[in-house]
Structures are given as structure tokens and as C-alpha cells.
Short mmCIF file of C-alpha atoms in Angstrom, two decimals:
data_model
loop_
_atom_site.label_atom_id
_atom_site.label_comp_id
_atom_site.label_asym_id
_atom_site.label_seq_id
_atom_site.Cartn_x
_atom_site.Cartn_y
_atom_site.Cartn_z
CA MET A 228 89.95 110.35 97.74
CA ILE A 229 92.31 107.81 99.27
CA ASN A 230 90.57 105.90 102.05
CA PHE A 231 91.91 103.40 104.56
CA ASP A 232 91.10 100.52 102.24
CA THR A 233 92.76 101.99 99.14
CA SER A 234 95.56 99.96 97.60
CA ILE A 235 98.11 100.95 94.99
CA GLU A 236 96.12 98.85 92.56
CA GLU A 237 92.92 100.82 93.09
CA PHE A 238 94.72 104.16 93.01
CA ILE A 239 96.67 103.43 89.82
CA THR A 240 93.63 102.05 88.02
CA SER A 241 91.53 105.05 89.11
CA TYR A 242 94.29 107.42 88.02
CA LEU A 243 94.59 105.80 84.61
CA GLU A 244 90.84 106.02 84.10
CA ALA A 245 90.70 109.64 85.26
CA LYS A 246 93.53 110.67 82.93
CA GLY A 247 92.03 108.81 79.98
CA TYR A 248 94.49 105.90 79.72
CA TYR A 249 91.84 103.51 78.46
CA ASN A 250 92.17 99.72 78.24
CA MET A 251 94.78 99.79 80.98
CA GLU A 252 94.80 97.37 83.90
CA PHE A 253 97.01 97.28 86.96
CA GLU A 254 99.69 94.60 86.80
CA GLU A 255 101.61 93.50 89.89
CA GLY A 256 105.25 94.57 89.73
CA ARG A 257 104.73 96.73 86.64
CA HIS A 258 105.51 100.45 86.88
CA LEU A 259 104.75 101.84 83.42
CA TYR A 260 101.60 102.00 81.28
CA TYR A 261 100.73 103.33 77.86
CA ASP A 262 98.05 102.78 75.25
CA LYS A 263 99.61 100.41 72.74
CA ASP A 264 96.97 101.35 70.15
CA ASP A 265 97.70 105.06 70.35
CA LYS A 266 100.96 105.91 72.10
CA ASN A 267 100.58 109.64 71.51
CA GLU A 268 97.01 110.03 72.75
CA ASN A 269 97.88 109.98 76.44
CA GLY A 270 101.60 109.39 76.46
CA LEU A 271 103.42 107.27 79.00
CA PHE A 272 102.31 106.84 82.63
CA ILE A 273 104.84 105.61 85.20
CA TYR A 274 104.85 105.44 88.99
CA ASP A 275 107.32 104.69 91.75
CA VAL A 276 106.82 104.08 95.49
CA TYR A 277 109.24 106.22 97.53
CA ASN A 278 111.12 104.49 100.33
CA GLU A 279 113.55 106.71 102.22
CA GLU A 280 115.68 103.71 103.20
CA ASP A 281 116.50 102.96 99.54
CA THR A 282 119.44 104.71 97.94
CA GLY A 283 118.79 103.68 94.35
CA HIS A 284 115.15 104.70 94.16
CA PHE A 285 114.55 104.10 90.47
CA GLU A 286 116.59 100.98 89.69
CA VAL A 287 113.57 98.75 88.96
CA LEU A 288 111.96 101.48 86.91
CA ILE A 289 115.11 101.96 84.83
CA GLU A 290 115.07 98.26 83.92
CA GLU A 291 111.46 98.54 82.71
CA LEU A 292 112.24 101.65 80.69
CA LYS A 293 114.72 99.67 78.61
CA GLU A 294 111.71 97.94 77.03
CA LEU A 295 110.68 101.30 75.50
CA LYS A 296 113.94 101.91 73.69
CA ASP A 297 112.36 102.48 70.25
CA ILE A 298 109.08 104.16 71.33
CA GLU A 299 108.41 107.90 71.54
CA PHE A 300 105.70 109.78 73.47
CA LYS A 301 104.36 113.31 73.46
CA GLU A 302 104.09 113.46 77.24
CA ILE A 303 105.13 111.46 80.30
CA ASN A 304 103.19 111.49 83.58
CA PHE A 305 105.33 110.35 86.51
CA VAL A 306 103.55 109.78 89.86
CA ILE A 307 105.73 109.33 92.95
CA ILE A 308 103.75 107.62 95.71
CA VAL A 309 104.72 108.64 99.25
CA ARG A 310 103.86 107.34 102.71
CA SER A 311 102.94 110.61 104.42
CA ILE A 312 101.84 114.17 103.78
CA LYS A 313 105.21 115.28 105.13
CA GLN A 314 107.00 113.34 102.38
CA LYS A 315 104.64 114.77 99.78
CA TYR A 316 105.75 118.32 100.57
CA SER A 317 109.37 117.81 101.65
CA LEU A 318 110.50 115.36 98.95
CA PRO A 319 110.45 117.85 96.03
CA LYS A 320 113.10 119.88 97.91
CA ASN A 321 115.25 116.93 99.01
CA GLY A 322 118.65 117.42 97.37
CA ASP A 323 119.80 113.78 97.27
CA PHE A 324 116.45 112.59 95.92
CA ASN A 325 116.40 115.31 93.29
CA ASP A 326 119.85 114.28 92.08
CA GLU A 327 118.49 110.80 91.36
CA LEU A 328 115.28 112.21 89.91
CA SER A 329 117.28 114.40 87.51
CA LYS A 330 119.14 111.35 86.19
CA ILE A 331 115.99 109.40 85.41
CA LYS A 332 114.33 112.50 83.93
CA ASN A 333 117.19 112.66 81.43
CA ASP A 334 116.55 109.01 80.56
CA LEU A 335 112.85 109.77 80.16
CA LYS A 336 113.61 112.79 77.97
CA GLN A 337 115.03 110.44 75.35
CA LEU A 338 111.57 108.81 75.02
CA LEU A 339 109.87 112.09 74.07
CA GLU A 340 109.20 113.23 70.51
CA GLU A 341 110.32 116.69 71.51
CA LYS A 342 113.21 116.18 73.91
CA GLN A 343 111.88 118.72 76.41
CA LEU A 344 111.87 118.16 80.17
CA ARG A 345 108.72 120.29 80.45
CA ASN A 346 106.81 117.41 78.84
CA ILE A 347 107.60 115.24 81.87
CA LYS A 348 104.96 115.91 84.54
CA ILE A 349 105.98 114.96 88.10
CA HIS A 350 103.21 114.40 90.69
CA TYR A 351 103.53 113.42 94.37
CA LYS A 352 100.60 111.44 95.81
CA PHE A 353 100.10 110.15 99.34
CA ILE A 354 98.62 106.66 99.67
CA PRO A 355 98.44 104.72 102.95
CA LEU A 356 100.12 101.65 101.50
CA ALA A 357 99.68 99.20 104.36
CA ASN A 358 96.22 99.33 105.88
CA ASP A 359 97.14 97.35 109.01
CA PHE A 360 100.13 99.59 109.64
CA LEU A 361 98.03 102.72 109.17
CA VAL A 362 95.28 101.58 111.52
CA ASP A 363 97.68 100.22 114.16
CA SER A 364 99.85 103.33 114.11
CA PHE A 365 96.84 105.51 114.88
CA LYS A 366 94.90 103.88 117.69
CA SER A 367 94.86 107.20 119.53
CA PHE A 368 96.14 110.70 118.86
CA ASP A 369 96.59 113.69 121.17
CA ILE A 370 95.94 117.34 120.26
CA LYS A 371 97.29 119.91 122.72
CA ILE A 372 94.71 122.43 123.94
CA ARG A 373 94.57 125.31 126.37
CA GLU A 374 93.18 124.11 129.70
CA ARG A 375 89.80 122.43 129.36
CA TYR A 376 88.18 124.85 131.79
CA ARG A 377 88.71 127.51 129.08
CA ALA A 378 86.63 125.54 126.57
CA THR A 379 83.12 126.62 125.55
CA GLN A 380 80.38 124.01 125.81
CA ALA A 381 77.48 124.10 123.34
CA THR A 382 73.88 123.51 124.35
CA PRO A 383 73.35 119.86 123.31
CA LEU A 384 70.86 118.86 120.62
CA ASP A 385 68.36 116.16 121.46
CA ASN A 386 67.40 115.08 117.93
CA PRO A 387 69.76 113.88 116.65
CA LYS A 388 71.66 113.64 119.92
CA THR A 389 74.69 115.85 119.32
CA ASN A 390 77.10 117.83 121.48
CA GLY A 391 79.89 120.28 120.84
CA MET A 392 82.80 122.12 122.43
CA VAL A 393 85.16 124.87 121.27
CA PHE A 394 88.86 124.78 122.18
CA THR A 395 92.05 126.68 121.50
CA ALA A 396 94.24 123.95 119.98
CA ASN A 397 97.78 123.62 118.67
CA LEU A 398 97.66 123.87 114.86
CA PHE A 399 100.74 121.70 114.28
CA ASP A 400 99.14 118.80 116.18
CA ILE A 401 96.18 118.91 113.79
CA VAL A 402 98.61 118.98 110.85
CA LYS A 403 100.31 115.87 112.28
CA LEU A 404 96.90 114.18 112.42
CA TYR A 405 96.54 114.97 108.70
CA ASP A 406 100.01 113.52 108.13
CA LYS A 407 98.79 110.20 109.51
CA MET A 408 95.39 110.09 107.81
CA GLY A 409 95.89 112.00 104.56
CA ASP A 410 92.68 113.01 102.78
CA SER A 411 90.80 110.38 104.80
CA LEU A 412 90.67 113.13 107.43
CA PHE A 413 88.28 114.96 105.07
CA ASN A 414 85.92 112.00 104.52
CA ASP A 415 82.79 113.96 105.43
CA ASN A 416 83.84 117.27 103.92
CA LEU A 417 82.26 118.38 100.65
CA ARG A 418 85.73 119.41 99.47
CA ILE A 419 89.10 117.75 99.93
CA GLY A 420 91.64 120.49 100.56
CA LEU A 421 93.70 122.68 98.29
CA GLU A 422 93.92 120.69 95.07
CA ASP A 423 92.53 123.48 92.91
CA LYS A 424 95.19 126.00 91.81
CA GLN A 425 92.84 128.95 92.24
CA ASP A 426 92.05 127.90 95.80
CA LEU A 427 95.79 127.70 96.47
CA LEU A 428 96.41 131.18 95.09
CA GLU A 429 93.67 132.69 97.24
CA VAL A 430 94.22 130.93 100.56
CA ALA A 431 97.74 129.51 100.97
CA PRO A 432 99.84 132.72 100.76
CA GLU A 433 98.00 134.44 103.62
CA ILE A 434 98.22 131.36 105.85
CA THR A 435 101.93 130.93 105.06
CA LYS A 436 102.64 134.63 105.67
CA THR A 437 101.00 134.53 109.11
CA LEU A 438 102.70 131.29 110.15
CA LYS A 439 106.10 132.53 109.02
CA ASN A 440 106.02 136.05 110.45
CA ASN A 441 103.41 136.18 113.21
CA PRO A 442 102.32 132.67 114.26
CA GLU A 443 100.97 134.02 117.56
CA GLU A 444 98.31 135.90 115.52
CA PHE A 445 97.01 132.83 113.69
CA TRP A 446 94.08 132.22 116.07
CA PHE A 447 92.81 135.76 115.43
CA LEU A 448 93.20 135.72 111.64
CA ASN A 449 91.72 132.30 110.81
CA ASN A 450 88.12 131.07 110.79
CA GLY A 451 89.10 127.88 112.57
CA ILE A 452 88.63 124.14 112.08
CA THR A 453 85.60 121.94 112.77
CA ILE A 454 85.95 118.21 113.44
CA ILE A 455 82.99 115.86 113.72
CA MET A 456 83.24 112.38 115.21
CA ASP A 457 81.55 109.53 116.98
CA GLU A 458 81.28 110.09 120.74
CA LYS A 459 83.42 106.97 121.34
CA SER A 460 86.26 108.55 119.35
CA LEU A 461 86.65 111.44 121.81
CA ASP A 462 88.40 111.21 125.19
CA LEU A 463 88.03 114.38 127.30
CA SER A 464 89.65 113.03 130.46
CA SER A 465 92.78 115.21 130.21
CA ASN A 466 92.93 118.90 131.00
CA ASN A 467 95.69 119.74 128.48
CA PHE A 468 94.92 117.67 125.40
CA LEU A 469 92.14 116.01 123.44
CA ARG A 470 92.66 112.32 122.84
CA LEU A 471 91.13 111.01 119.61
CA ASN A 472 90.57 107.25 119.47
CA ASN A 473 90.51 105.90 115.94
CA ASN A 474 87.16 104.17 116.06
CA ILE A 475 86.99 102.50 112.63
CA ASP A 476 83.88 101.11 110.96
CA TYR A 477 84.17 99.26 107.64
CA LYS A 478 87.79 100.53 107.34
CA LYS A 479 86.57 104.12 107.54
CA SER A 480 87.56 106.43 110.37
CA LYS A 481 84.75 108.15 112.26
CA ILE A 482 86.88 111.28 112.70
CA SER A 483 86.48 113.90 109.97
CA VAL A 484 87.26 117.57 109.40
CA ILE A 485 84.13 119.14 107.90
CA ASN A 486 85.42 122.71 107.81
CA GLY A 487 89.01 123.88 107.60
CA ALA A 488 90.43 121.46 105.02
CA GLN A 489 92.05 124.37 103.19
CA THR A 490 93.62 125.67 106.39
CA ILE A 491 95.09 122.25 107.19
CA SER A 492 96.35 121.66 103.64
CA ALA A 493 98.05 125.05 103.42
CA ALA A 494 99.51 124.79 106.93
CA SER A 495 100.89 121.30 106.24
CA LYS A 496 102.63 122.62 103.14
CA PHE A 497 104.28 125.32 105.29
CA PHE A 498 105.32 122.93 108.08
CA PHE A 499 106.51 120.06 105.89
CA GLU A 500 108.38 121.75 103.08
CA ASP A 501 112.08 121.09 103.65
CA ALA A 502 113.27 124.13 105.62
CA LYS A 503 116.69 122.54 106.24
CA THR A 504 117.37 122.51 102.51
CA GLU A 505 116.52 126.21 102.23
CA ASP A 506 118.81 127.09 105.13
CA THR A 507 121.60 124.88 103.78
CA LYS A 508 121.59 126.81 100.49
CA ILE A 509 122.38 130.03 102.38
CA ILE A 510 124.96 128.39 104.65
CA ASN A 511 126.76 126.87 101.66
CA GLU A 512 127.28 130.39 100.33
CA TYR A 513 128.93 131.35 103.65
CA ARG A 514 131.13 128.24 103.45
CA THR A 515 132.47 129.19 100.03
CA ASP A 516 132.52 132.99 100.28
CA LYS A 517 134.65 134.38 103.15
CA SER A 518 133.69 138.01 102.46
CA ARG A 519 129.99 137.13 102.67
CA LEU A 520 130.58 135.26 105.94
CA ASP A 521 132.48 138.26 107.39
CA TYR A 522 129.59 140.56 106.46
CA PHE A 523 127.14 138.12 108.10
CA ALA A 524 129.32 138.06 111.26
CA LYS A 525 129.26 141.86 111.37
CA GLU A 526 125.49 141.84 111.00
CA ILE A 527 125.15 139.35 113.86
CA SER A 528 127.50 141.41 116.00
CA ASN A 529 125.54 144.63 115.47
CA ASP A 530 122.01 143.23 115.60
CA CYS A 531 122.38 140.59 118.29
CA LEU A 532 125.52 140.96 120.41
CA ASN A 533 126.41 144.63 119.99
CA PRO A 534 129.94 144.21 121.40
CA ARG A 535 132.10 147.25 122.13
CA LYS A 536 135.23 145.72 120.61
CA GLU A 537 135.19 145.72 116.82
CA LYS A 538 137.70 142.86 116.67
CA TYR A 539 135.02 140.49 118.03
CA GLU A 540 133.46 140.41 114.57
CA ASN A 541 136.45 138.41 113.35
CA GLU A 542 136.07 135.98 116.24
CA ILE A 543 132.39 135.46 115.39
CA SER A 544 133.32 134.83 111.75
CA SER A 545 135.86 132.18 112.80
CA HIS A 546 133.35 130.52 115.15
CA LEU A 547 130.72 130.42 112.41
CA MET A 548 133.10 128.97 109.82
CA LYS A 549 134.18 126.25 112.25
CA PHE A 550 130.54 125.44 113.10
CA PHE A 551 129.48 125.28 109.44
CA ASN A 552 132.44 123.10 108.44
CA GLU A 553 132.11 120.64 111.34
CA ASN A 554 128.39 120.04 110.80
CA LYS A 555 127.15 118.80 107.44
CA GLU A 556 123.54 119.27 108.59
CA ILE A 557 122.70 122.46 110.47
CA ASN A 558 119.56 122.07 112.57
CA ILE A 559 117.78 123.58 115.57
CA GLU A 560 119.56 121.39 118.12
CA ASN A 561 123.19 121.85 117.08
CA THR A 562 122.65 125.56 116.35
CA LYS A 563 121.32 126.09 119.89
CA GLU A 564 124.42 124.36 121.27
CA PHE A 565 126.66 126.55 119.14
CA ILE A 566 124.86 129.73 120.29
CA GLN A 567 125.17 128.73 123.93
CA LYS A 568 128.94 128.29 123.61
CA LEU A 569 129.22 131.56 121.71
CA LEU A 570 127.42 133.47 124.47
CA GLU A 571 129.56 131.86 127.14
CA GLU A 572 132.79 132.81 125.35
CA SER A 573 131.58 136.36 124.79
CA LYS A 574 130.63 136.54 128.51
CA ILE A 575 127.11 137.74 127.77
CA LYS A 576 124.88 137.17 130.79
CA GLU A 577 121.98 139.59 130.38
CA ASP A 578 119.04 138.93 128.02
CA LYS A 579 120.56 135.59 127.01
CA GLU A 580 117.20 134.11 126.02
CA LEU A 581 116.29 137.03 123.77
CA ILE A 582 119.76 137.13 122.18
CA SER A 583 119.70 133.34 121.62
CA GLU A 584 116.40 133.62 119.76
CA LYS A 585 117.73 136.45 117.59
CA LEU A 586 120.83 134.43 116.72
CA LEU A 587 118.80 131.33 115.91
CA GLN A 588 116.61 133.37 113.58
CA LYS A 589 119.68 134.84 111.85
CA ILE A 590 121.55 131.56 111.31
CA ILE A 591 118.66 129.25 110.30
CA PRO A 592 115.71 131.54 109.44
CA ASN A 593 113.51 128.91 107.77
CA GLN A 594 113.83 126.28 110.49
CA PHE A 595 113.39 128.99 113.11
CA SER A 596 110.07 130.12 111.56
CA ILE A 597 108.70 126.59 111.46
CA ASN A 598 109.89 125.77 114.98
CA LYS A 599 108.27 128.94 116.31
CA ALA A 600 105.00 128.27 114.47
CA GLU A 601 104.93 124.70 115.81
CA ARG A 602 104.92 126.13 119.33
CA GLN A 603 102.93 129.34 118.96
CA ALA A 604 100.34 128.87 116.21
CA ASP A 605 97.00 128.10 117.83
CA VAL A 606 93.69 127.66 116.05
CA LEU A 607 90.05 127.75 117.10
CA LEU A 608 88.94 124.10 117.10
CA ARG A 609 85.27 123.18 117.21
CA VAL A 610 84.62 119.55 118.10
CA ILE A 611 81.16 118.15 117.36
CA TYR A 612 80.36 114.63 118.53
CA TYR A 613 77.29 112.46 118.15
CA SER A 614 76.13 109.36 119.99
CA ASN A 615 73.98 107.65 117.36
CA GLN A 616 75.74 106.51 114.18
CA LYS A 617 72.42 106.06 112.39
CA ASP A 618 71.48 109.72 112.85
CA ALA A 619 75.00 111.04 112.24
CA ILE A 620 74.57 111.54 108.51
CA ARG A 621 71.83 114.12 109.06
CA ILE A 622 73.83 116.38 111.33
CA LYS A 623 77.04 115.95 109.28
CA SER A 624 75.40 117.09 106.06
CA LYS A 625 73.53 119.97 107.63
CA ILE A 626 76.61 121.37 109.39
CA THR A 627 78.94 120.81 106.43
CA ILE A 628 76.71 122.76 104.05
CA ALA A 629 76.29 125.60 106.55
CA LEU A 630 80.04 125.92 107.18
CA ASN A 631 81.12 125.63 103.54
CA ARG A 632 78.97 128.21 101.78
CA GLN A 633 81.91 130.53 101.19
CA LYS A 634 83.72 130.64 97.82
CA PRO A 635 84.45 128.43 95.96
CA MET A 636 81.55 126.17 97.03
CA ARG A 637 79.42 125.25 93.99
CA MET A 638 75.88 123.95 93.62
CA GLY A 639 77.35 120.57 92.65
CA ASP A 640 79.23 120.48 95.97
CA ILE A 641 76.17 121.40 98.02
CA ALA A 642 74.12 118.77 96.15
CA LEU A 643 76.40 116.07 97.58
CA ALA A 644 74.54 116.61 100.85
CA SER A 645 71.27 115.46 99.27
CA GLN A 646 69.05 112.54 100.18
CA PHE A 647 69.77 110.98 96.78
CA VAL A 648 73.59 111.08 97.00
CA GLN A 649 73.67 109.97 100.64
CA ASN A 650 71.33 107.08 99.85
CA ILE A 651 73.35 105.97 96.81
CA ASN A 652 76.59 105.98 98.80
CA TYR A 653 75.06 104.29 101.84
CA TYR A 654 73.49 101.62 99.63
CA ASN A 655 76.87 101.07 97.94
CA GLY A 656 78.51 100.67 101.36
CA LEU A 657 76.07 97.92 102.34
CA ASP A 658 77.61 95.81 99.56
CA ILE A 659 74.38 93.92 98.83
CA ASP A 660 74.29 94.61 95.10
CA ASN A 661 77.10 94.01 92.62
CA ASP A 662 75.78 96.81 90.40
CA SER A 663 75.87 99.49 93.11
CA PHE A 664 78.12 102.53 92.66
CA SER A 665 79.33 105.54 94.66
CA ILE A 666 79.18 109.26 93.90
CA ILE A 667 82.45 111.08 94.52
CA ARG A 668 83.34 114.74 95.14
CA ARG A 669 84.88 117.37 92.93
CA GLY A 670 88.61 116.71 92.62
CA GLU A 671 88.45 112.94 93.15
CA PRO A 672 89.29 110.65 90.21
CA GLU A 673 86.39 108.85 88.58
CA ALA A 674 86.86 105.15 87.95
CA PRO A 675 84.20 103.25 85.98
CA ASP A 676 85.86 99.92 86.75
CA PHE A 677 85.49 100.63 90.46
CA LYS A 678 82.06 102.22 89.92
CA ARG A 679 83.06 105.64 91.23
CA HIS A 680 81.30 108.49 89.39
CA SER A 681 80.96 112.24 89.81
CA LEU A 682 77.46 113.62 90.32
CA ASP A 683 77.72 115.27 86.88
CA THR A 684 78.41 111.91 85.22
CA VAL A 685 75.53 110.21 87.05
CA MET A 686 73.15 113.02 86.09
CA LYS A 687 74.18 112.84 82.41
CA MET A 688 73.58 109.08 82.35
CA LEU A 689 70.21 109.47 84.06
CA MET A 690 69.15 112.25 81.67
CA ILE A 691 70.05 110.12 78.64
CA ILE A 692 68.07 107.20 80.06
CA SER A 693 65.15 109.44 81.04
CA GLU A 694 64.94 111.31 77.71
CA LYS A 695 66.13 108.40 75.56
CA ASN A 696 67.98 111.11 73.66
CA PRO A 697 71.74 111.72 74.16
CA GLY A 698 71.52 114.86 72.04
CA LYS A 699 69.40 116.59 74.66
CA LEU A 700 72.45 116.96 76.91
CA GLY A 701 73.84 119.68 74.67
CA SER A 702 71.01 122.08 75.48
CA SER A 703 70.56 121.21 79.15
CA LYS A 704 72.06 122.98 82.14
CA LEU A 705 72.87 120.38 84.77
CA SER A 706 72.50 122.93 87.56
CA LYS A 707 68.78 123.22 86.77
CA GLN A 708 68.29 119.54 87.66
CA LEU A 709 69.81 120.24 91.10
CA GLU A 710 67.10 122.66 92.18
CA GLU A 711 65.92 122.05 95.72
CA LYS A 712 62.33 120.95 96.30
CA ASP A 713 62.48 120.41 100.03
CA LYS A 714 64.75 119.52 102.94
CA ARG A 715 64.29 116.55 105.19
CA ASP A 716 66.46 116.16 108.30
CA GLY A 717 68.92 118.63 106.80
CA LEU A 718 69.23 116.75 103.49
CA ILE A 719 68.22 118.23 100.13
CA ILE A 720 65.35 116.64 98.18
CA PHE A 721 65.73 117.32 94.44
CA ARG A 722 62.82 118.84 92.53
CA ASP A 723 63.45 116.90 89.30
CA ASP A 724 61.87 113.50 90.00
CA SER A 725 62.10 112.56 86.30
CA ILE A 726 65.83 111.97 86.87
CA PHE A 727 66.08 111.32 90.61
CA LYS A 728 63.37 108.72 90.83
CA GLY A 729 61.86 106.58 93.53
CA VAL A 730 62.69 106.25 97.19
CA PHE A 731 66.36 107.23 96.70
CA ASN A 732 65.30 110.89 96.44
CA SER A 733 62.60 110.85 99.09
CA LYS A 734 63.33 108.42 101.90
CA SER A 735 66.34 107.46 104.04
CA SER A 736 67.95 104.13 103.26
CA MET A 737 69.44 104.00 106.75
CA GLU A 738 66.34 102.49 108.31
CA GLU A 739 67.28 99.19 109.92
CA ASP A 740 64.16 97.17 109.04
CA ASN A 741 64.34 94.55 106.28
CA GLU A 742 61.26 95.92 104.54
CA THR A 743 62.98 99.27 103.88
CA ARG A 744 66.14 97.60 102.61
CA GLU A 745 64.13 95.44 100.26
CA GLU A 746 62.28 98.53 99.00
CA PHE A 747 65.57 100.25 98.17
CA LYS A 748 66.97 97.11 96.59
CA ASN A 749 63.98 96.82 94.25
CA SER A 750 64.04 100.55 93.44
CA PHE A 751 67.78 100.43 92.63
CA LYS A 752 67.34 97.53 90.20
CA VAL A 753 64.50 99.31 88.39
CA GLN A 754 65.81 102.89 88.35
CA TYR A 755 69.59 102.79 88.62
#
């Protein structure tokens, strides 16, 4: 996952490791990588940082590609790094950008053994490129809610000290929060959104269908979103919105969605895909086909205006043609202005608001759907906040497991909320041992150079060390080693102490006293 402190260097190196581009190292100013010992094993990897102010996006990359004139590859992976979630979803449908992308894809095609464009894989990845900019741009963020007096207050917990409230919140505001933070918003979730294709197939279509056709029903048809945060991050002084203050510790935000990552990911895809481009495709057909425009004018006349004089259809057609030709970009604002003038000229005074909405939906259906969903789609938002950072990990893990037991949660996901994993990651965060490592979640890229490993990888290494026999892995089911022996403060204690040895599986490393830290330090050196 991309955190606040992630640089392009770390991301690219992690990506290369995860995709099997071995012996590769990030080089400043270099945009392409391949294994010089075996060019066909992994193919060519290239990346480019998208900047919407640039017109020639790939000029530097084209210069580098000239070096590869006489080399051929089986496959090319092309990662386009963007600055926001909105860019990630809207860029693939941006006409001007795609024109430039098509040109460089043709250049890339010449480097392939089989000159097939399908062997060029395009990926869009969001990375907060400038940490200072990211942090400064999000000192506080407001989420619109129904009046606070309508909120439900939970009975507070005393140990650990935790409180909670339930609100009806504007979904689009939460999506905009995701646009600022990216997957860092899911720091404490056991999953990181809709990266898995099967998850996408099961969840996204229903969310999109509701947002597009009946956004006012979203609150009733969705399980809701749960955010957990430090008490200092939450400002409840307003009656109409929640203010989130970005209280950062060690470059990590203390605001995290622990349930609802799939909802937010799917909703952001709906809101941020380029609706203007979709509408422009239809309008361009009206611009070039007079008969189609006349038919559209008749449809508008019958469905929206219902005039008594048949000749008015011709007037509507003329008005539409003039509007389409005078405005290269058709959007909500200029379409509303056009509709207002049209109603004035047609002398329609009754039901103007209803007719205006019908016309807007007819002329720019995609933008209309998104605009309506931005205003009308509400979601049940549960906000949990704690006052003691030291105890926070207990309540986070307990709640996250409870809220994420639905498909496709796996035993390996649940095991991330174990004493062992939490201790390993907390110990790594203390930065007191050069050999420390972190355990990442399913879907995140492993990176040996940066000492980021999946739980499966760590378990395999520990089993080999424990058994002194690599061959034993072939007959072992890793899930068996994840059996639960006990729970302590909501965290799983593993049964298999031949692999998960010492205090890392049995005691919390978050104790403040020096004696405990020294105990963990000694145990880590011996066992891990």
C-alpha cells in the first residue's frame, strides 16, 4: 500500500520486485527497466508520471526508448503514475491523453517479438508524489452529515477508552477524502479496496447501478462505512458536517476506514470516470447527423415540453445545433443556461424545475447521473474514536475482524490481526533494528529490499528454519499453522509456537518500559 512516506523510488522498486524484475534498482531520471540477462523473462517495464499541465506527456520516455532500437520483448508493462484517485479513473477515458498514448503504444509495439498491442499492459497507479504537499493540502476535511441531533451515540467503552457515533453522511464527500489520501485511507483495514477482479465483479456493478439510477436509495441498500480515528482527529463542533483533522504520527494518518473500502473504491470509480467524454460521444453524433438531431428534438418535445405546435420541434433542433456548435465542452453549467433560455423562449412557466431536470437528463445523461448522485447519495457512517493511542491497536483489530468476516475474507487476512503480526509491524515502526521487517496485506507488493513480506512468505521462511528442511513445505498447509490458540485483548494468539516463537506471539510490544523493549529486541535477534 502507498503510505504518506512512499516515494516513486520505493514504489518502482517494490513493483519491480513484485513482478519478478530481479537485479533491478531505481535510477533517478530513468523511466525504463528490463533484465539485461534475460530480456524475455519479464519483458520491459516503463513508467511515466502524469502531469495534466504537460502537452507532450511522453517526450522524455520516447528519447529513452530510442536506446532499445535493436531489442525485442515478449511483453511490456507500462505504469502511469497519477496524482489522485480521480485521475486514476478519468484518465483512461481522456480523449486527448489517449491520442498521445496511442502514438507511443505504436512505438512500443515495434519492440515486441509479436507486434501485438495486447502484449502492452497499461496500469494506472496513484502515488502521493510530494509528501509535504499531501500533508499540507489535508490539514482538515469536512464531510456533510444530516443534523447532528439525528446522530446515534454509542455507549462508551472504558477499557480501552473508546466512543462511537452513527451519522447519515454524504457519500461523495467520503469519496473526495479517498481522492486525497488514496489507499492510505485503508491503513488499518485488513483489505485495501477492489483490486481483486472477482471482488469487482461481485460488488461494483450493484453499487454503480444504484448510484446511476436511484442514488436516493443508496443508504438503504448499502451496509455502510466505518471510520476509526484518534479522538484529536475528530471535530464535532458543527451541526452539519464532521471535520476531520489530519493528525499525523510518523507520517501515518490516524484516520482509517476499517469497513467499507469496497464501497468507497467502487463509488469513486463511478464518480471519477470521465462522464463528459461519454456525453461528448453522443453529442458529436448529433453534430454530424441532422436526422438524428431532429429525432432527438422530437423526443425532447414529446417527453419534456409537450408543445401543441408541431413546428416547435424544428425550433428545438435549431437551438440544440447552435448550442452544440458554440460550445466545444458541454457541461452541467452551460447546459443549465441553455435550458433556461429555451424555457423562456417557449414561454413555459409551470413545472419549470421538473422540466429543467428532465431536459438536463436527456442532453447530458452521464453528467446528470453523477451530479445527482453527488447530491443525493447518502451512506450510513459509523465513526469510532479512541483517546489512548497505546490501546488503539486492540480495538482496531477486534472491530476490523468483526466487520470483515463476509466473503472474500480469508484466514490469512484475519491472521493479520494477530499478536504476532501486530508486534512485528510495531517493532519495525520503532526503527531500532536494521534487520526488522514488516508484514503486508493481500494485494500489496512484496519488496525484499525494503523488507516488506506477506504473511505467507514469512511463514514459509520460519517453517524452513524451524524444520531445517525446505522440502517439508510441499506437504504442509499454511492455514494449519494459523490456528487460533487464544485471544488476548482482541488479538489472535497462534497455536503453533514452533514457528511463532517467543514473546512476539504472546505479549504486547507496545509496553512503554525499557525492560519490555529490551526483551523484544533480544527475542527478535534470536528468533527472527
